[in-house]
Short mmCIF file of C-alpha atoms in Angstrom, two decimals:
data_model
loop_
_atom_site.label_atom_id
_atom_site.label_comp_id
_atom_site.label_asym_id
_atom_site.label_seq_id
_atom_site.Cartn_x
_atom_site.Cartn_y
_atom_site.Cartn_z
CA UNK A 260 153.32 149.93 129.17
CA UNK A 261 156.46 148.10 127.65
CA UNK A 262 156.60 148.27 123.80
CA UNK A 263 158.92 147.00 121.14
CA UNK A 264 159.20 148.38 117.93
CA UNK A 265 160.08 145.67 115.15
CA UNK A 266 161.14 146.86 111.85
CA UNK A 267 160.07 146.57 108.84
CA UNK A 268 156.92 145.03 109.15
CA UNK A 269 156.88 143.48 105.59
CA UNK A 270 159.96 142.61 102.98
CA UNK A 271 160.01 141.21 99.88
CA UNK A 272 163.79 139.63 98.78
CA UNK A 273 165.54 137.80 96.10
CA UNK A 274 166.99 134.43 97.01
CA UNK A 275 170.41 134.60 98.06
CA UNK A 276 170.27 138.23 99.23
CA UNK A 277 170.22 139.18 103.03
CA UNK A 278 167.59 140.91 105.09
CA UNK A 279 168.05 142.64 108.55
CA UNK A 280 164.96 142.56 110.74
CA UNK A 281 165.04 145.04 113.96
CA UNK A 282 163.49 145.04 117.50
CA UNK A 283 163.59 148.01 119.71
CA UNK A 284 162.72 148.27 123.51
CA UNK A 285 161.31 151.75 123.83
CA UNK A 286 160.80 152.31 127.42
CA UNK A 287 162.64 149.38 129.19
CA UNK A 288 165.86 147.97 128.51
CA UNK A 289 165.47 144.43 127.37
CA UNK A 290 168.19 142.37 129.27
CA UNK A 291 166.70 139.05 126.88
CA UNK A 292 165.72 138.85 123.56
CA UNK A 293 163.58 135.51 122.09
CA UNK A 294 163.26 135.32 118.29
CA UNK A 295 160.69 133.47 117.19
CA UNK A 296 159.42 131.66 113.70
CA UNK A 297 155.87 131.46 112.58
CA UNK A 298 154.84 129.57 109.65
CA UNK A 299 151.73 130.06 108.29
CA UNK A 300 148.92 128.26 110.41
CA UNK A 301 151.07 126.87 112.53
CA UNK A 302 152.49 128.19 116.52
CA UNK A 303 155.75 130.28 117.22
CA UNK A 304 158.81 128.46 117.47
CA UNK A 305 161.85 129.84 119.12
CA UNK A 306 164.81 130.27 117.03
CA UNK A 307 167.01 131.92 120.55
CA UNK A 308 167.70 133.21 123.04
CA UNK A 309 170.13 136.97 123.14
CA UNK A 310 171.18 138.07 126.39
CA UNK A 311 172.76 141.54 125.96
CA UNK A 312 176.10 141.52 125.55
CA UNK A 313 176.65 137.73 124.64
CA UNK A 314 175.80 135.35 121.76
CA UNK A 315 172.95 133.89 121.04
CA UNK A 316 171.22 130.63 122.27
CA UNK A 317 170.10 128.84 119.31
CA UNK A 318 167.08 125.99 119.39
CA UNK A 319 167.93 122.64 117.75
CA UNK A 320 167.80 122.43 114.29
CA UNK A 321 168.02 126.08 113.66
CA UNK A 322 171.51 127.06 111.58
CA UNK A 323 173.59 129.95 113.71
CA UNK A 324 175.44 131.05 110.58
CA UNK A 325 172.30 131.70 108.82
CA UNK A 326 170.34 133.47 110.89
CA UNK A 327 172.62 136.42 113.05
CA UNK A 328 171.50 137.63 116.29
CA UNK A 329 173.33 140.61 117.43
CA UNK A 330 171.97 142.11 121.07
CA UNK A 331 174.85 144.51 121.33
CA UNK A 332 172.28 147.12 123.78
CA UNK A 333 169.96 147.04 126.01
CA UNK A 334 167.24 148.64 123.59
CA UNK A 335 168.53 146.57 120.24
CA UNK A 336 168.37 143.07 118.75
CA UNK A 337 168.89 142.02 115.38
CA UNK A 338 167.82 139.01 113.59
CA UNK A 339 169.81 138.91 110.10
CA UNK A 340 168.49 136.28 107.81
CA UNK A 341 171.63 135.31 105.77
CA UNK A 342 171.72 133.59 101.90
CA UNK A 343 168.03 133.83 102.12
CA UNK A 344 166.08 131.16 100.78
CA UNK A 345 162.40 130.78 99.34
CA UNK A 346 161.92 128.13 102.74
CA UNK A 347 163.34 131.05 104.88
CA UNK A 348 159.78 132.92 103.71
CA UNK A 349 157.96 133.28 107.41
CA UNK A 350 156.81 135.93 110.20
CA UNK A 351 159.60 136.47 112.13
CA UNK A 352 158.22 138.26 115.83
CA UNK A 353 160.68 139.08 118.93
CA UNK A 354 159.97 139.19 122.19
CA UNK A 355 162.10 141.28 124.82
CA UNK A 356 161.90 140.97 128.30
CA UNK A 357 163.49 143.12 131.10
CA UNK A 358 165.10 141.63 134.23
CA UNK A 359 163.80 142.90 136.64
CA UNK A 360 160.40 141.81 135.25
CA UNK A 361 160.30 138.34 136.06
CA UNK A 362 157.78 137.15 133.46
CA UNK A 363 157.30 140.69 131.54
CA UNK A 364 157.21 139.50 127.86
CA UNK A 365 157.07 142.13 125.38
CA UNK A 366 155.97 140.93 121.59
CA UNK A 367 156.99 142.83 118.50
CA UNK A 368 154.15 143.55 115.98
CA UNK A 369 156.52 140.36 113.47
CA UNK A 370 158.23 140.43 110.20
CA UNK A 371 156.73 138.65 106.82
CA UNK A 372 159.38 137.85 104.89
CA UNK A 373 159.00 136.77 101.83
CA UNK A 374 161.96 135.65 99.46
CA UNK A 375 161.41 135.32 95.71
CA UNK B 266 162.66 120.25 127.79
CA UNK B 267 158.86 121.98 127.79
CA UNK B 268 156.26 120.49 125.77
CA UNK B 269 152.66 122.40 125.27
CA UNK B 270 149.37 120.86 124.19
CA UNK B 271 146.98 122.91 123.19
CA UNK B 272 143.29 121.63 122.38
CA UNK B 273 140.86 122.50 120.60
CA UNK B 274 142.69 123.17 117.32
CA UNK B 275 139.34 124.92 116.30
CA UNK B 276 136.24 126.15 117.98
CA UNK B 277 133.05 127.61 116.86
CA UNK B 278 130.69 128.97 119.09
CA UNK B 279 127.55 131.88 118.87
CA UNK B 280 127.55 134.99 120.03
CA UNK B 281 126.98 135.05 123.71
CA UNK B 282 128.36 131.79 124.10
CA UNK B 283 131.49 130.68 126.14
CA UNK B 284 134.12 129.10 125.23
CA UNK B 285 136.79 127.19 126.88
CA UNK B 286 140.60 126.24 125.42
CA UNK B 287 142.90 123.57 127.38
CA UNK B 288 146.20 123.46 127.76
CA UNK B 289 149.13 120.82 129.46
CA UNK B 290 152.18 121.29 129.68
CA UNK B 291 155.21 118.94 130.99
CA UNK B 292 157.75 120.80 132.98
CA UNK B 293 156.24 120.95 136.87
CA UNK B 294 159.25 123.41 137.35
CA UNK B 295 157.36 125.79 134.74
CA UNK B 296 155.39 128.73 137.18
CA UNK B 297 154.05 130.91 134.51
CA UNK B 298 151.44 130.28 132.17
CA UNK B 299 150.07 133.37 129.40
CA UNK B 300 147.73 133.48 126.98
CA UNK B 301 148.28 135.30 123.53
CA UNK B 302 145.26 136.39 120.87
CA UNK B 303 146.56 137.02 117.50
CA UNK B 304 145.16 138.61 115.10
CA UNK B 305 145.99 137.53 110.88
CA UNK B 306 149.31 139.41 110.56
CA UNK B 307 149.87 140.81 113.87
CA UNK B 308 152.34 139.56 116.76
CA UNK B 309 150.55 138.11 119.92
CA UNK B 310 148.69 140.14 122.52
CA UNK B 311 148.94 139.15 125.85
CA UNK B 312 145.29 138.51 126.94
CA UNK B 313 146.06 137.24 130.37
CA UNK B 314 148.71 135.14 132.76
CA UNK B 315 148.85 133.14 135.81
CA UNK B 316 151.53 132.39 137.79
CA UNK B 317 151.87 129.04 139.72
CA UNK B 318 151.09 130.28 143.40
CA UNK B 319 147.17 130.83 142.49
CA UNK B 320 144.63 129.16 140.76
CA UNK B 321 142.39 131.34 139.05
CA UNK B 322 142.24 134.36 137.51
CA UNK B 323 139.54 136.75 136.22
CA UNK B 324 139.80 139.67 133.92
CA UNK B 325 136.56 141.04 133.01
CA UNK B 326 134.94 138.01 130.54
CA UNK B 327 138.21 136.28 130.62
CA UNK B 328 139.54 133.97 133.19
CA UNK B 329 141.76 131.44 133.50
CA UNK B 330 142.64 128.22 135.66
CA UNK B 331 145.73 126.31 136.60
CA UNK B 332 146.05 123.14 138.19
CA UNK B 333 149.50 122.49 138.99
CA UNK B 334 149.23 118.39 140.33
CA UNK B 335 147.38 117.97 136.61
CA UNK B 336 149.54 120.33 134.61
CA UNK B 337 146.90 121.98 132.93
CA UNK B 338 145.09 125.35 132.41
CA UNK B 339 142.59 126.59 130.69
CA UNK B 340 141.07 130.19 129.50
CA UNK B 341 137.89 130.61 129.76
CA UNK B 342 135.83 133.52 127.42
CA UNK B 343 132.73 134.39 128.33
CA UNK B 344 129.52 136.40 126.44
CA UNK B 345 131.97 135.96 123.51
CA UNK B 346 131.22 138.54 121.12
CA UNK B 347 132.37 138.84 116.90
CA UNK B 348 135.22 140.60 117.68
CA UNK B 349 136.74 137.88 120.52
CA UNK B 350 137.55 135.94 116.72
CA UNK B 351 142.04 134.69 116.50
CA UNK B 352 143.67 132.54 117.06
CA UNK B 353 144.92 131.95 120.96
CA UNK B 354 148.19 130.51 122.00
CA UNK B 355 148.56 129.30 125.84
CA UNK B 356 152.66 129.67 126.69
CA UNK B 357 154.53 128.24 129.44
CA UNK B 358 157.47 129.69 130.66
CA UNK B 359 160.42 126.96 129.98
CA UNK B 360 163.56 127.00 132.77
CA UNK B 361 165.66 129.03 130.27
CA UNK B 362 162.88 131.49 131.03
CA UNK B 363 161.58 131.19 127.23
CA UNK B 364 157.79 131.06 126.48
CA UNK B 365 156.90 127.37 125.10
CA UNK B 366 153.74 127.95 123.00
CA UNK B 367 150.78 125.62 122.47
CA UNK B 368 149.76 125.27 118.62
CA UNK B 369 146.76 127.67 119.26
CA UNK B 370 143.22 127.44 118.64
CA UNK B 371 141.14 129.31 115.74
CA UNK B 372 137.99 130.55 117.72
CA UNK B 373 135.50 131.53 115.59
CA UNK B 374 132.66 133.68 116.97
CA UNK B 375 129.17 133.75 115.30
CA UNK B 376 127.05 136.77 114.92
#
């Protein structure tokens, strides 16, 4: 079946620093990428939405220059969390999906970040 | 824009029992409707999914409803067993073609 690799699975930073968090399509190009947020006890929230090729959808409330999508291929998305901040700390999971599967949702394994 | 409500927040049940999670949602253009277990750490794991042209669904001990005029589904687990405990998340798909998630349940299953 469809799997995405998301790397690394845990990282520890210093406030202010930057951290790069990957997702990988490994056997289906993912035409959309969602980024989501997950806060401890609490549901996933979309950050946005990366079509390849084009910039990023973000939600409401959620600051573009801070957190960088790049979907530059078809089998990689970025999420680069930018200045990070102690409030930034959270599991980051993506989600890719292919065209041609309608409602095929793939789910990276997530991200805790942690920023000290 | 999609909302999700998701209830119970918690649910306990025994061994053997079933148990049943409810979900609404808002958008009657929204046609497809997973659910996610998650395990502490982990991303979610698609469990099951409807889409909007059927009504039920079965998968072995887990099924799941949708009734379209109401806006709601449901998941249904039964002869849950220890290893059935996460937390579940019911999703709707939004118009942008985004999942919408519900705030999830913690079920707890007991020996």
């Amino acid at each position: 079946g469809a799997v995405v690799s998301q790397h690394p699975s845990r990282v520890i930073c210093k406030s202010g620093t930057s951290v790069k968090i990957e997702c990988r399509s490994l056997d289906f190009q993912a035409t959309t990428m969602f980024w989501y947020r997950q806060f401890p006890k609490q549901s996933l929230m979309l950050m946005a939405t990366s079509n390849e090729g084009s910039k990023a959808t973000y939600e409401q409330g959620v600051e573009k220059d801070k957190f960088l999508i790049n979907h530059a291929s078809l089998t990689l998305s970025t999420l680069t969390v930018t200045s990070a901040h102690p409030e930034d700390s959270s599991f980051y999971i993506c989600s890719a999906r292919e065209n041609t599967a309608l409602y095929g949702y793939t789910f990276g394994s997530g991200t805790r970040l942690t920023v000290v | 824009g999609e909302n999700v409500e998701q209830h119970p927040s918690t649910l306990s049940v025994q061994e053997g029992d079933s148990a049943v999670i409810k979900c609404t949602y808002s958008d009657s253009a929204s046609n497809y409707f997973p659910w996610y277990k998650q395990e502490l750490g982990k991303g979610p794991q698609l469990i099951i999914d409807i889409r909007s042209n059927v009504g039920e669904k079965k998968d072995q001990r887990i099924a799941v409803t949708l009734n379209k005029t109401a806006k709601h589904f449901s998941l249904h687990i039964t002869e849950t067993q220890p290893e059935d405990s996460a937390v579940y998340f019911c999703a709707a798909a939004g118009s942008q073609g985004n999942l919408i998630f519900g705030k999830g349940t913690k079920l707890s299953v007991k020996p």
